[in-house]
PDB file of C-alpha atoms in Angstrom:
ATOM      1  CA  UNK A   1      26.855   1.211  -8.012  1.00 96.00           C
ATOM      2  CA  UNK A   2      23.138   2.838  -8.972  1.00 97.00           C
ATOM      3  CA  UNK A   3      22.178   2.536 -12.666  1.00 96.00           C
ATOM      4  CA  UNK A   4      19.867   5.888 -13.010  1.00 96.00           C
ATOM      5  CA  UNK A   5      17.150   5.436 -15.553  1.00 96.00           C
ATOM      6  CA  UNK A   6      15.345   9.024 -15.932  1.00 93.00           C
ATOM      7  CA  UNK A   7      14.433   9.274 -19.482  1.00 92.00           C
ATOM      8  CA  UNK A   8      12.428  13.032 -18.989  1.00 86.00           C
ATOM      9  CA  UNK A   9      15.749  14.400 -18.104  1.00 85.00           C
ATOM     10  CA  UNK A  10      18.015  11.789 -20.694  1.00 89.00           C
ATOM     11  CA  UNK A  11      15.694  11.634 -23.400  1.00 92.00           C
ATOM     12  CA  UNK A  12      16.914   7.836 -23.329  1.00 94.00           C
ATOM     13  CA  UNK A  13      15.031   5.352 -21.729  1.00 96.00           C
ATOM     14  CA  UNK A  14      17.114   1.937 -20.963  1.00 95.00           C
ATOM     15  CA  UNK A  15      14.945  -0.726 -21.700  1.00 95.00           C
ATOM     16  CA  UNK A  16      14.779  -3.831 -19.036  1.00 95.00           C
ATOM     17  CA  UNK A  17      16.911  -6.142 -21.342  1.00 95.00           C
ATOM     18  CA  UNK A  18      19.581  -3.305 -21.576  1.00 96.00           C
ATOM     19  CA  UNK A  19      19.344  -3.232 -17.745  1.00 96.00           C
ATOM     20  CA  UNK A  20      19.295  -6.431 -16.445  1.00 96.00           C
ATOM     21  CA  UNK A  21      22.136  -7.465 -19.152  1.00 96.00           C
ATOM     22  CA  UNK A  22      24.227  -4.718 -17.229  1.00 96.00           C
ATOM     23  CA  UNK A  23      23.221  -6.136 -13.927  1.00 96.00           C
ATOM     24  CA  UNK A  24      24.073  -9.684 -14.977  1.00 95.00           C
ATOM     25  CA  UNK A  25      27.809  -8.626 -16.584  1.00 96.00           C
ATOM     26  CA  UNK A  26      28.395  -5.822 -13.814  1.00 95.00           C
ATOM     27  CA  UNK A  27      28.219  -7.484 -10.418  1.00 93.00           C
ATOM     28  CA  UNK A  28      28.515  -3.613  -9.176  1.00 96.00           C
ATOM     29  CA  UNK A  29      25.432  -2.629 -10.146  1.00 97.00           C
ATOM     30  CA  UNK A  30      23.192  -3.386  -6.734  1.00 97.00           C
ATOM     31  CA  UNK A  31      19.640  -1.272  -8.325  1.00 97.00           C
ATOM     32  CA  UNK A  32      18.259   0.985 -10.160  1.00 97.00           C
ATOM     33  CA  UNK A  33      16.657   4.118  -9.843  1.00 97.00           C
ATOM     34  CA  UNK A  34      13.421   3.412 -11.932  1.00 96.00           C
ATOM     35  CA  UNK A  35      11.893   7.124 -12.924  1.00 95.00           C
ATOM     36  CA  UNK A  36       9.821   6.098 -15.984  1.00 92.00           C
ATOM     37  CA  UNK A  37       5.722   6.532 -15.975  1.00 92.00           C
ATOM     38  CA  UNK A  38       5.774   3.650 -18.041  1.00 95.00           C
ATOM     39  CA  UNK A  39       4.334   0.994 -15.477  1.00 96.00           C
ATOM     40  CA  UNK A  40       4.168  -2.230 -17.675  1.00 96.00           C
ATOM     41  CA  UNK A  41       8.331  -1.334 -17.933  1.00 96.00           C
ATOM     42  CA  UNK A  42       8.348  -1.354 -14.002  1.00 97.00           C
ATOM     43  CA  UNK A  43       6.904  -4.528 -14.351  1.00 96.00           C
ATOM     44  CA  UNK A  44       8.657  -6.000 -16.618  1.00 96.00           C
ATOM     45  CA  UNK A  45      11.824  -4.762 -15.144  1.00 97.00           C
ATOM     46  CA  UNK A  46      10.676  -6.364 -11.434  1.00 97.00           C
ATOM     47  CA  UNK A  47       9.590  -9.768 -12.870  1.00 96.00           C
ATOM     48  CA  UNK A  48      12.919 -10.351 -14.876  1.00 95.00           C
ATOM     49  CA  UNK A  49      15.538  -8.726 -12.973  1.00 95.00           C
ATOM     50  CA  UNK A  50      18.135 -10.660 -11.336  1.00 95.00           C
ATOM     51  CA  UNK A  51      17.750 -11.329  -7.979  1.00 94.00           C
ATOM     52  CA  UNK A  52      20.979  -9.356  -7.017  1.00 94.00           C
ATOM     53  CA  UNK A  53      19.205  -6.098  -8.497  1.00 96.00           C
ATOM     54  CA  UNK A  54      17.277  -4.029  -6.622  1.00 98.00           C
ATOM     55  CA  UNK A  55      14.651  -1.330  -7.812  1.00 98.00           C
ATOM     56  CA  UNK A  56      14.404   1.936  -6.603  1.00 98.00           C
ATOM     57  CA  UNK A  57      11.292   4.262  -7.769  1.00 97.00           C
ATOM     58  CA  UNK A  58      12.446   7.167  -8.830  1.00 95.00           C
ATOM     59  CA  UNK A  59       9.400   9.311  -9.438  1.00 95.00           C
ATOM     60  CA  UNK A  60       7.213  10.433  -5.932  1.00 96.00           C
ATOM     61  CA  UNK A  61       4.335  10.631  -7.986  1.00 96.00           C
ATOM     62  CA  UNK A  62       4.422   6.655  -8.811  1.00 97.00           C
ATOM     63  CA  UNK A  63       5.848   5.326  -5.337  1.00 98.00           C
ATOM     64  CA  UNK A  64       3.354   4.319  -4.151  1.00 98.00           C
ATOM     65  CA  UNK A  65       2.378   1.966  -7.034  1.00 98.00           C
ATOM     66  CA  UNK A  66       6.161   1.038  -8.103  1.00 98.00           C
ATOM     67  CA  UNK A  67       6.718   0.300  -4.384  1.00 98.00           C
ATOM     68  CA  UNK A  68       3.438  -2.057  -4.025  1.00 97.00           C
ATOM     69  CA  UNK A  69       4.562  -3.897  -7.200  1.00 96.00           C
ATOM     70  CA  UNK A  70       8.029  -5.184  -5.308  1.00 97.00           C
ATOM     71  CA  UNK A  71      10.457  -2.069  -5.836  1.00 98.00           C
ATOM     72  CA  UNK A  72      12.680  -2.098  -2.585  1.00 97.00           C
ATOM     73  CA  UNK A  73      11.579   1.892  -2.118  1.00 97.00           C
ATOM     74  CA  UNK A  74      12.479   5.943  -3.337  1.00 98.00           C
ATOM     75  CA  UNK A  75      14.828   8.144  -4.044  1.00 97.00           C
ATOM     76  CA  UNK A  76      12.985  11.304  -3.004  1.00 97.00           C
ATOM     77  CA  UNK A  77      12.893  15.071  -4.095  1.00 96.00           C
ATOM     78  CA  UNK A  78       9.984  15.643  -2.004  1.00 98.00           C
ATOM     79  CA  UNK A  79      11.110  13.757   1.122  1.00 98.00           C
ATOM     80  CA  UNK A  80      13.008  16.890   1.464  1.00 97.00           C
ATOM     81  CA  UNK A  81      10.451  19.063   3.025  1.00 98.00           C
ATOM     82  CA  UNK A  82       8.310  16.799   3.843  1.00 98.00           C
ATOM     83  CA  UNK A  83       9.994  13.653   5.402  1.00 98.00           C
ATOM     84  CA  UNK A  84       7.691  12.611   7.667  1.00 97.00           C
ATOM     85  CA  UNK A  85       4.458  12.123   5.649  1.00 98.00           C
ATOM     86  CA  UNK A  86       6.647  10.867   2.576  1.00 98.00           C
ATOM     87  CA  UNK A  87       8.161   8.085   4.858  1.00 98.00           C
ATOM     88  CA  UNK A  88       4.749   7.328   6.515  1.00 98.00           C
ATOM     89  CA  UNK A  89       3.256   6.746   3.168  1.00 98.00           C
ATOM     90  CA  UNK A  90       6.478   4.651   1.757  1.00 98.00           C
ATOM     91  CA  UNK A  91       6.435   2.630   5.176  1.00 98.00           C
ATOM     92  CA  UNK A  92       2.233   2.122   5.057  1.00 98.00           C
ATOM     93  CA  UNK A  93       2.958   0.936   1.275  1.00 98.00           C
ATOM     94  CA  UNK A  94       5.957  -1.608   2.373  1.00 98.00           C
ATOM     95  CA  UNK A  95       3.973  -2.996   5.059  1.00 98.00           C
ATOM     96  CA  UNK A  96       0.427  -3.606   3.025  1.00 97.00           C
ATOM     97  CA  UNK A  97      -1.443  -0.664   4.709  1.00 98.00           C
ATOM     98  CA  UNK A  98      -2.907   0.978   2.046  1.00 98.00           C
ATOM     99  CA  UNK A  99      -5.564   2.878   3.225  1.00 98.00           C
ATOM    100  CA  UNK A 100      -2.402   4.935   5.305  1.00 98.00           C
ATOM    101  CA  UNK A 101       0.253   4.847   2.597  1.00 98.00           C
ATOM    102  CA  UNK A 102      -2.977   6.450   0.205  1.00 98.00           C
ATOM    103  CA  UNK A 103      -3.927   9.377   2.909  1.00 97.00           C
ATOM    104  CA  UNK A 104      -0.420  10.472   2.712  1.00 98.00           C
ATOM    105  CA  UNK A 105       0.193  10.048  -0.770  1.00 98.00           C
ATOM    106  CA  UNK A 106      -2.681  11.973  -1.612  1.00 98.00           C
ATOM    107  CA  UNK A 107      -1.741  14.729   0.784  1.00 97.00           C
ATOM    108  CA  UNK A 108       1.208  15.091  -1.037  1.00 98.00           C
ATOM    109  CA  UNK A 109       0.500  14.694  -4.405  1.00 97.00           C
ATOM    110  CA  UNK A 110      -0.856  18.440  -5.370  1.00 96.00           C
ATOM    111  CA  UNK A 111       2.584  19.369  -4.213  1.00 96.00           C
ATOM    112  CA  UNK A 112       4.492  16.489  -6.019  1.00 96.00           C
ATOM    113  CA  UNK A 113       2.885  17.825  -9.356  1.00 95.00           C
ATOM    114  CA  UNK A 114       4.007  21.259  -8.626  1.00 95.00           C
ATOM    115  CA  UNK A 115       7.023  20.389  -8.462  1.00 93.00           C
ATOM    116  CA  UNK A 116       6.803  18.506 -11.376  1.00 88.00           C
ATOM    117  CA  UNK A 117       6.536  21.335 -13.451  1.00 88.00           C
ATOM    118  CA  UNK A 118       8.907  23.495 -11.879  1.00 86.00           C
ATOM    119  CA  UNK A 119      12.187  21.323 -12.373  1.00 84.00           C
ATOM    120  CA  UNK A 120      14.940  20.222 -10.362  1.00 87.00           C
ATOM    121  CA  UNK A 121      16.462  21.583  -8.105  1.00 92.00           C
ATOM    122  CA  UNK A 122      14.923  24.901  -8.378  1.00 94.00           C
ATOM    123  CA  UNK A 123      11.231  24.029  -7.329  1.00 95.00           C
ATOM    124  CA  UNK A 124      12.306  21.830  -4.220  1.00 97.00           C
ATOM    125  CA  UNK A 125      15.030  24.521  -2.890  1.00 96.00           C
ATOM    126  CA  UNK A 126      11.456  27.371  -3.726  1.00 97.00           C
ATOM    127  CA  UNK A 127       9.465  24.474  -1.235  1.00 97.00           C
ATOM    128  CA  UNK A 128      12.210  24.534   1.331  1.00 97.00           C
ATOM    129  CA  UNK A 129      12.411  28.304   1.493  1.00 97.00           C
ATOM    130  CA  UNK A 130       8.923  28.635   1.691  1.00 97.00           C
ATOM    131  CA  UNK A 131       8.626  26.239   4.453  1.00 97.00           C
ATOM    132  CA  UNK A 132      11.470  28.711   6.271  1.00 96.00           C
ATOM    133  CA  UNK A 133      14.520  25.959   5.957  1.00 96.00           C
ATOM    134  CA  UNK A 134      17.389  27.478   3.667  1.00 95.00           C
ATOM    135  CA  UNK A 135      17.434  30.480   2.108  1.00 94.00           C
ATOM    136  CA  UNK A 136      16.803  31.330  -1.862  1.00 89.00           C
ATOM    137  CA  UNK A 137      20.664  31.324  -2.922  1.00 90.00           C
ATOM    138  CA  UNK A 138      21.408  29.710  -6.270  1.00 90.00           C
ATOM    139  CA  UNK A 139      24.693  29.141  -8.151  1.00 91.00           C
ATOM    140  CA  UNK A 140      25.014  28.896 -11.445  1.00 91.00           C
ATOM    141  CA  UNK A 141      23.717  26.394 -13.436  1.00 91.00           C
ATOM    142  CA  UNK A 142      20.459  26.965 -11.097  1.00 89.00           C
ATOM    143  CA  UNK A 143      18.442  29.650 -11.149  1.00 92.00           C
ATOM    144  CA  UNK A 144      15.380  30.077  -9.212  1.00 93.00           C
ATOM    145  CA  UNK A 145      11.925  29.594 -10.729  1.00 94.00           C
ATOM    146  CA  UNK A 146       9.913  32.572 -12.115  1.00 94.00           C
ATOM    147  CA  UNK A 147       7.890  34.234 -10.008  1.00 96.00           C
ATOM    148  CA  UNK A 148       4.744  33.052 -11.167  1.00 96.00           C
ATOM    149  CA  UNK A 149       6.187  29.874 -10.720  1.00 96.00           C
ATOM    150  CA  UNK A 150       7.108  30.318  -7.231  1.00 96.00           C
ATOM    151  CA  UNK A 151       3.297  32.159  -6.255  1.00 97.00           C
ATOM    152  CA  UNK A 152       2.147  28.601  -7.452  1.00 97.00           C
ATOM    153  CA  UNK A 153       4.257  26.829  -5.082  1.00 97.00           C
ATOM    154  CA  UNK A 154       3.366  29.097  -1.913  1.00 97.00           C
ATOM    155  CA  UNK A 155       0.135  28.363  -2.774  1.00 97.00           C
ATOM    156  CA  UNK A 156       0.298  24.254  -3.157  1.00 97.00           C
ATOM    157  CA  UNK A 157       2.363  24.447   0.001  1.00 97.00           C
ATOM    158  CA  UNK A 158      -0.402  26.968   2.208  1.00 97.00           C
ATOM    159  CA  UNK A 159      -2.342  24.133   0.889  1.00 96.00           C
ATOM    160  CA  UNK A 160      -0.619  21.455   1.943  1.00 96.00           C
ATOM    161  CA  UNK A 161       0.475  22.472   4.983  1.00 95.00           C
ATOM    162  CA  UNK A 162      -3.099  23.228   5.994  1.00 95.00           C
ATOM    163  CA  UNK A 163      -3.986  19.412   5.215  1.00 93.00           C
ATOM    164  CA  UNK A 164      -1.161  18.217   7.599  1.00 90.00           C
ATOM    165  CA  UNK A 165      -2.882  17.201  10.897  1.00 70.00           C
TER     166      UNK A 165
END
């Protein structure tokens, strides 16, 4: 089982002490997806967690620093649209090739920031549509992004695509 700490969606933050207690009392809990921007909390959790608990980054834009601190990976949104580039960033970070990791991180940062404003899954579905990978079809309760947001996605995808060599 993977715990999800996503305070931006749940409006509740799971404190490290709570996560650690759950991990110790529930042997089926193998990992936590930590999607907080509180880096002190991430460091505390990585420092104090039992060996049996893995920490997985849960925010694409923070994956590089969180993995560099000791997380075992990331549960990603942007990897759906840019799997090669994001995978290169993750592997370079894990292998300590930080110049390469930063290169891919900053290449994808504008689209990661754009997606953060759009909401999930509507934003990533729009990106995938702009890239020609899926149709722009939604089922309730999911709705497409507004036309203004869609235009911003089109613009950011174009910039990102031009930056990829």
